[in-house]
Amino acid sequence: NKLGVKFDLIAIHPYRESPESPDLDSDTEKLLSMLDRRGYGKTPVIWPEGMHWGPFEIPAWGIKAARWGATPQRGTWTWTTLSYDIGWTEKRTAAWCVRAWLVALKYSDRVKCFTAGIAQNGVYLDELMTPYANQIVANTLGHLLGDSYFRKDIRFAPYIRAYVFEDAQKRPVAAVWCHLEDLDNGSLASPVAEADFGDSLESLFDMMNTPRAFSKGKFRFPVTSFPVFFRGKP
């Protein structure tokens, strides 16, 4: 650059149909492994664009959430919101963003930036600064995992993922979700899991950063497309 400072980084745009199709996690493993083999193991990786998912799907107009393009003819919603009532596609889009950002957080020792390139899909704030769901969930991750380190990837059932992090207060935080396509599309009932945390569970949050009730000891819970966060005691 003009200051004569030399620096290296690897920048890619990991656009995809959904966070798990094709799988961003396994793709990241392959990318980092390739960089290691090529001598770039210490080079920072950034994803300056991705997550192109829009808040609406309107089949009659050819509008699809997981599509990129600046014109309606290419199937992207380029205008403002149709309603302040959150719809299924906006909610699912927010979940996809959370799931994609969780992958970046899993590999945060190497992946230093992941920017949502959703501007063309109608997510501008209005004059009252009313946020979309995907703008709220970014803050959920900041509040719960902004100072965290990844600890473990637990795959306890097909199509279900649990990423365990540890925050600055030494508390484990587990993000749990299901990525079945029919579940994402709202046409399938959620699978149910059972866990026994004893008295070690401190709090439970949904992806909108809302505390949720839970029982001590063993309890059952639906595993949905929308990640939930189990935070334990230190």
Coordinates of C-alpha atoms in Angstrom, one line a residue:
N1 CA 0.0 0.0 0.0
K2 CA 1.0 3.7 0.0
L3 CA 2.7 3.3 3.4
G4 CA 4.9 0.5 2.2
V5 CA 3.3 -2.0 4.6
K6 CA 3.0 -5.5 3.2
F7 CA 0.3 -7.8 4.4
D8 CA -1.4 -11.0 3.2
L9 CA -4.9 -12.3 3.5
I10 CA -7.2 -14.7 1.7
A11 CA -10.6 -13.3 0.7
I12 CA -13.5 -15.3 -0.7
H13 CA -17.3 -15.0 -1.1
P14 CA -18.8 -18.2 0.2
Y15 CA -22.3 -17.7 -1.4
R16 CA -24.5 -20.8 -1.3
E17 CA -28.1 -22.1 -1.3
S18 CA -28.2 -22.4 2.5
P19 CA -25.5 -22.7 5.2
E20 CA -25.4 -26.5 4.9
S21 CA -26.1 -26.9 1.2
P22 CA -23.3 -27.0 0.2
D23 CA -22.0 -27.3 3.7
L24 CA -20.0 -24.2 4.7
D25 CA -18.4 -26.0 7.6
S26 CA -16.9 -28.8 5.6
D27 CA -16.0 -26.4 2.8
T28 CA -14.1 -24.3 5.4
E29 CA -12.2 -27.3 6.6
K30 CA -11.1 -28.1 3.0
L31 CA -10.2 -24.4 2.4
L32 CA -8.0 -24.2 5.5
S33 CA -6.4 -27.5 4.9
M34 CA -5.5 -26.4 1.3
L35 CA -4.0 -23.2 2.7
D36 CA -2.0 -25.1 5.2
R37 CA -0.6 -27.3 2.5
R38 CA 0.3 -24.3 0.4
G39 CA 2.1 -22.5 3.2
Y40 CA -0.7 -20.1 4.1
G41 CA -1.5 -21.5 7.5
K42 CA -0.9 -18.2 9.3
T43 CA -2.6 -16.0 6.7
P44 CA -5.9 -14.5 7.9
V45 CA -9.0 -15.4 6.0
I46 CA -11.9 -13.0 5.4
W47 CA -15.3 -13.5 3.8
P48 CA -16.2 -9.9 2.8
E49 CA -19.5 -11.1 1.1
G50 CA -21.9 -13.9 1.6
M51 CA -25.4 -14.7 3.0
H52 CA -27.3 -13.2 0.1
W53 CA -30.6 -14.5 1.5
G54 CA -33.6 -12.2 1.2
P55 CA -36.7 -11.8 3.4
F56 CA -39.3 -12.8 0.8
E57 CA -40.1 -15.7 -1.5
I58 CA -42.9 -14.9 -4.0
P59 CA -43.2 -17.8 -6.5
A60 CA -45.8 -16.0 -8.7
W61 CA -43.3 -13.2 -9.3
G62 CA -40.2 -15.4 -9.5
I63 CA -38.8 -14.0 -6.3
K64 CA -36.5 -16.4 -4.4
A65 CA -34.7 -15.8 -1.1
A66 CA -31.5 -17.6 -2.0
R67 CA -30.7 -15.7 -5.2
W68 CA -28.4 -12.9 -6.0
G69 CA -29.0 -10.2 -8.6
A70 CA -29.8 -6.5 -8.8
T71 CA -33.0 -6.8 -10.9
P72 CA -36.4 -8.4 -10.3
Q73 CA -35.9 -10.4 -13.5
R74 CA -33.1 -12.2 -11.8
G75 CA -35.3 -13.2 -8.9
T76 CA -34.1 -10.9 -6.1
W77 CA -36.3 -8.7 -4.0
T78 CA -34.8 -5.2 -4.4
W79 CA -37.4 -3.0 -2.7
T80 CA -38.4 -2.2 0.9
T81 CA -40.4 -4.5 3.2
L82 CA -43.9 -5.5 2.4
S83 CA -45.0 -5.6 6.0
Y84 CA -43.6 -5.2 9.5
D85 CA -45.0 -8.6 10.4
I86 CA -42.2 -11.1 10.2
G87 CA -42.9 -13.8 7.7
W88 CA -41.5 -17.4 7.5
T89 CA -38.9 -16.5 4.9
E90 CA -37.5 -13.6 6.9
K91 CA -37.4 -15.7 10.0
R92 CA -35.6 -18.5 8.1
T93 CA -33.2 -16.0 6.5
A94 CA -32.3 -14.8 10.0
A95 CA -31.7 -18.4 11.0
W96 CA -29.5 -19.1 8.0
C97 CA -27.4 -16.0 8.9
V98 CA -27.0 -17.2 12.4
R99 CA -25.9 -20.7 11.2
A100 CA -23.5 -19.2 8.7
W101 CA -22.0 -16.8 11.3
L102 CA -21.7 -19.7 13.7
V103 CA -19.4 -21.5 11.2
A104 CA -17.2 -18.3 11.0
L105 CA -17.1 -18.2 14.8
K106 CA -16.1 -21.9 14.9
Y107 CA -13.1 -21.1 12.8
S108 CA -12.5 -17.6 14.2
D109 CA -8.9 -18.4 14.9
R110 CA -8.5 -18.3 11.1
V111 CA -11.6 -16.6 9.7
K112 CA -11.4 -13.0 10.9
C113 CA -14.4 -11.4 9.1
F114 CA -17.7 -12.5 7.6
T115 CA -19.9 -9.8 6.1
A116 CA -23.5 -10.3 5.1
G117 CA -24.0 -9.2 1.5
I118 CA -27.8 -8.8 1.7
A119 CA -28.2 -5.1 0.8
Q120 CA -29.8 -5.9 -2.6
N121 CA -32.4 -8.1 -1.0
G122 CA -34.4 -5.4 0.7
V123 CA -32.9 -5.1 4.2
Y124 CA -32.5 -1.3 4.5
L125 CA -33.7 0.3 7.7
D126 CA -36.7 2.7 7.4
E127 CA -36.7 6.2 8.8
L128 CA -37.7 4.9 12.3
M129 CA -34.6 2.5 12.2
T130 CA -36.8 -0.6 12.4
P131 CA -34.5 -3.6 12.2
Y132 CA -35.1 -6.8 10.3
A133 CA -34.7 -10.1 12.0
N134 CA -31.3 -10.8 10.5
Q135 CA -30.0 -7.5 12.0
I136 CA -31.2 -8.5 15.4
V137 CA -29.7 -11.9 15.4
A138 CA -26.3 -10.5 14.6
N139 CA -26.5 -8.8 18.0
T140 CA -27.5 -12.0 19.7
L141 CA -24.3 -13.6 18.6
G142 CA -22.3 -10.5 19.7
H143 CA -23.9 -10.6 23.2
L144 CA -23.6 -14.4 23.7
L145 CA -20.4 -15.3 21.7
G146 CA -18.6 -12.0 21.0
D147 CA -15.8 -12.9 23.4
S148 CA -15.9 -16.7 23.0
Y149 CA -13.6 -19.4 21.8
F150 CA -14.8 -22.5 20.0
R151 CA -14.3 -25.7 22.0
K152 CA -16.2 -28.7 20.4
D153 CA -18.4 -29.8 17.5
I154 CA -21.1 -32.3 18.7
R155 CA -23.1 -34.2 16.1
F156 CA -25.5 -36.2 18.3
A157 CA -28.1 -37.0 15.6
P158 CA -28.4 -36.8 11.8
Y159 CA -29.0 -33.2 10.5
I160 CA -28.5 -31.8 14.0
R161 CA -25.5 -29.7 15.1
A162 CA -24.2 -28.4 18.4
Y163 CA -21.3 -26.1 18.5
V164 CA -19.9 -25.5 22.0
F165 CA -18.0 -22.3 22.8
E166 CA -16.5 -20.9 26.0
D167 CA -17.0 -17.2 26.7
A168 CA -14.7 -14.9 28.7
Q169 CA -16.4 -15.8 31.9
K170 CA -15.5 -19.5 31.3
R171 CA -19.1 -20.4 30.7
P172 CA -19.9 -23.0 28.0
V173 CA -22.4 -21.8 25.4
A174 CA -23.8 -24.5 23.1
A175 CA -25.6 -23.4 19.9
V176 CA -28.0 -26.2 18.7
W177 CA -30.1 -26.4 15.5
C178 CA -31.4 -28.8 12.8
H179 CA -30.8 -28.2 9.1
L180 CA -33.3 -30.5 7.4
E181 CA -34.5 -28.9 4.2
D182 CA -38.2 -29.7 4.8
L183 CA -37.9 -28.2 8.3
D184 CA -36.3 -25.1 6.9
N185 CA -39.2 -24.8 4.5
G186 CA -41.8 -25.2 7.3
S187 CA -43.2 -28.5 6.0
L188 CA -41.9 -30.8 8.7
A189 CA -42.4 -31.1 12.5
S190 CA -39.2 -30.5 14.5
P191 CA -37.3 -33.4 15.9
V192 CA -37.2 -33.6 19.7
A193 CA -34.1 -34.0 21.8
E194 CA -33.7 -34.8 25.5
A195 CA -30.8 -33.6 27.6
D196 CA -29.9 -33.8 31.3
F197 CA -27.8 -30.8 32.4
G198 CA -28.3 -31.5 36.1
D199 CA -28.0 -28.1 37.8
S200 CA -25.3 -26.8 35.5
L201 CA -27.5 -25.0 33.1
E202 CA -27.5 -21.2 33.7
S203 CA -29.7 -19.8 31.0
L204 CA -31.3 -20.6 27.6
F205 CA -31.7 -18.0 24.8
D206 CA -33.4 -18.1 21.4
M207 CA -31.8 -16.6 18.4
M208 CA -33.6 -13.3 19.0
N209 CA -31.6 -13.1 22.3
T210 CA -34.8 -13.7 24.3
P211 CA -34.4 -15.8 27.5
R212 CA -36.5 -19.0 27.5
A213 CA -37.8 -21.1 30.4
F214 CA -36.2 -24.5 31.1
S215 CA -36.3 -27.2 33.7
K216 CA -33.5 -28.3 35.9
G217 CA -32.2 -31.7 35.3
K218 CA -33.6 -33.7 32.4
F219 CA -35.9 -32.0 29.9
R220 CA -37.1 -32.3 26.3
F221 CA -36.9 -29.6 23.7
P222 CA -37.6 -29.2 19.9
V223 CA -34.6 -28.9 17.7
T224 CA -35.7 -26.4 15.1
S225 CA -34.1 -24.5 12.2
F226 CA -33.6 -21.6 14.5
P227 CA -30.6 -22.0 16.7
V228 CA -31.0 -21.9 20.5
F229 CA -28.2 -21.2 22.9
F230 CA -27.6 -23.2 26.1
R231 CA -25.3 -21.3 28.5
G232 CA -23.9 -23.3 31.5
K233 CA -22.2 -22.2 34.7
P234 CA -18.5 -21.7 34.6

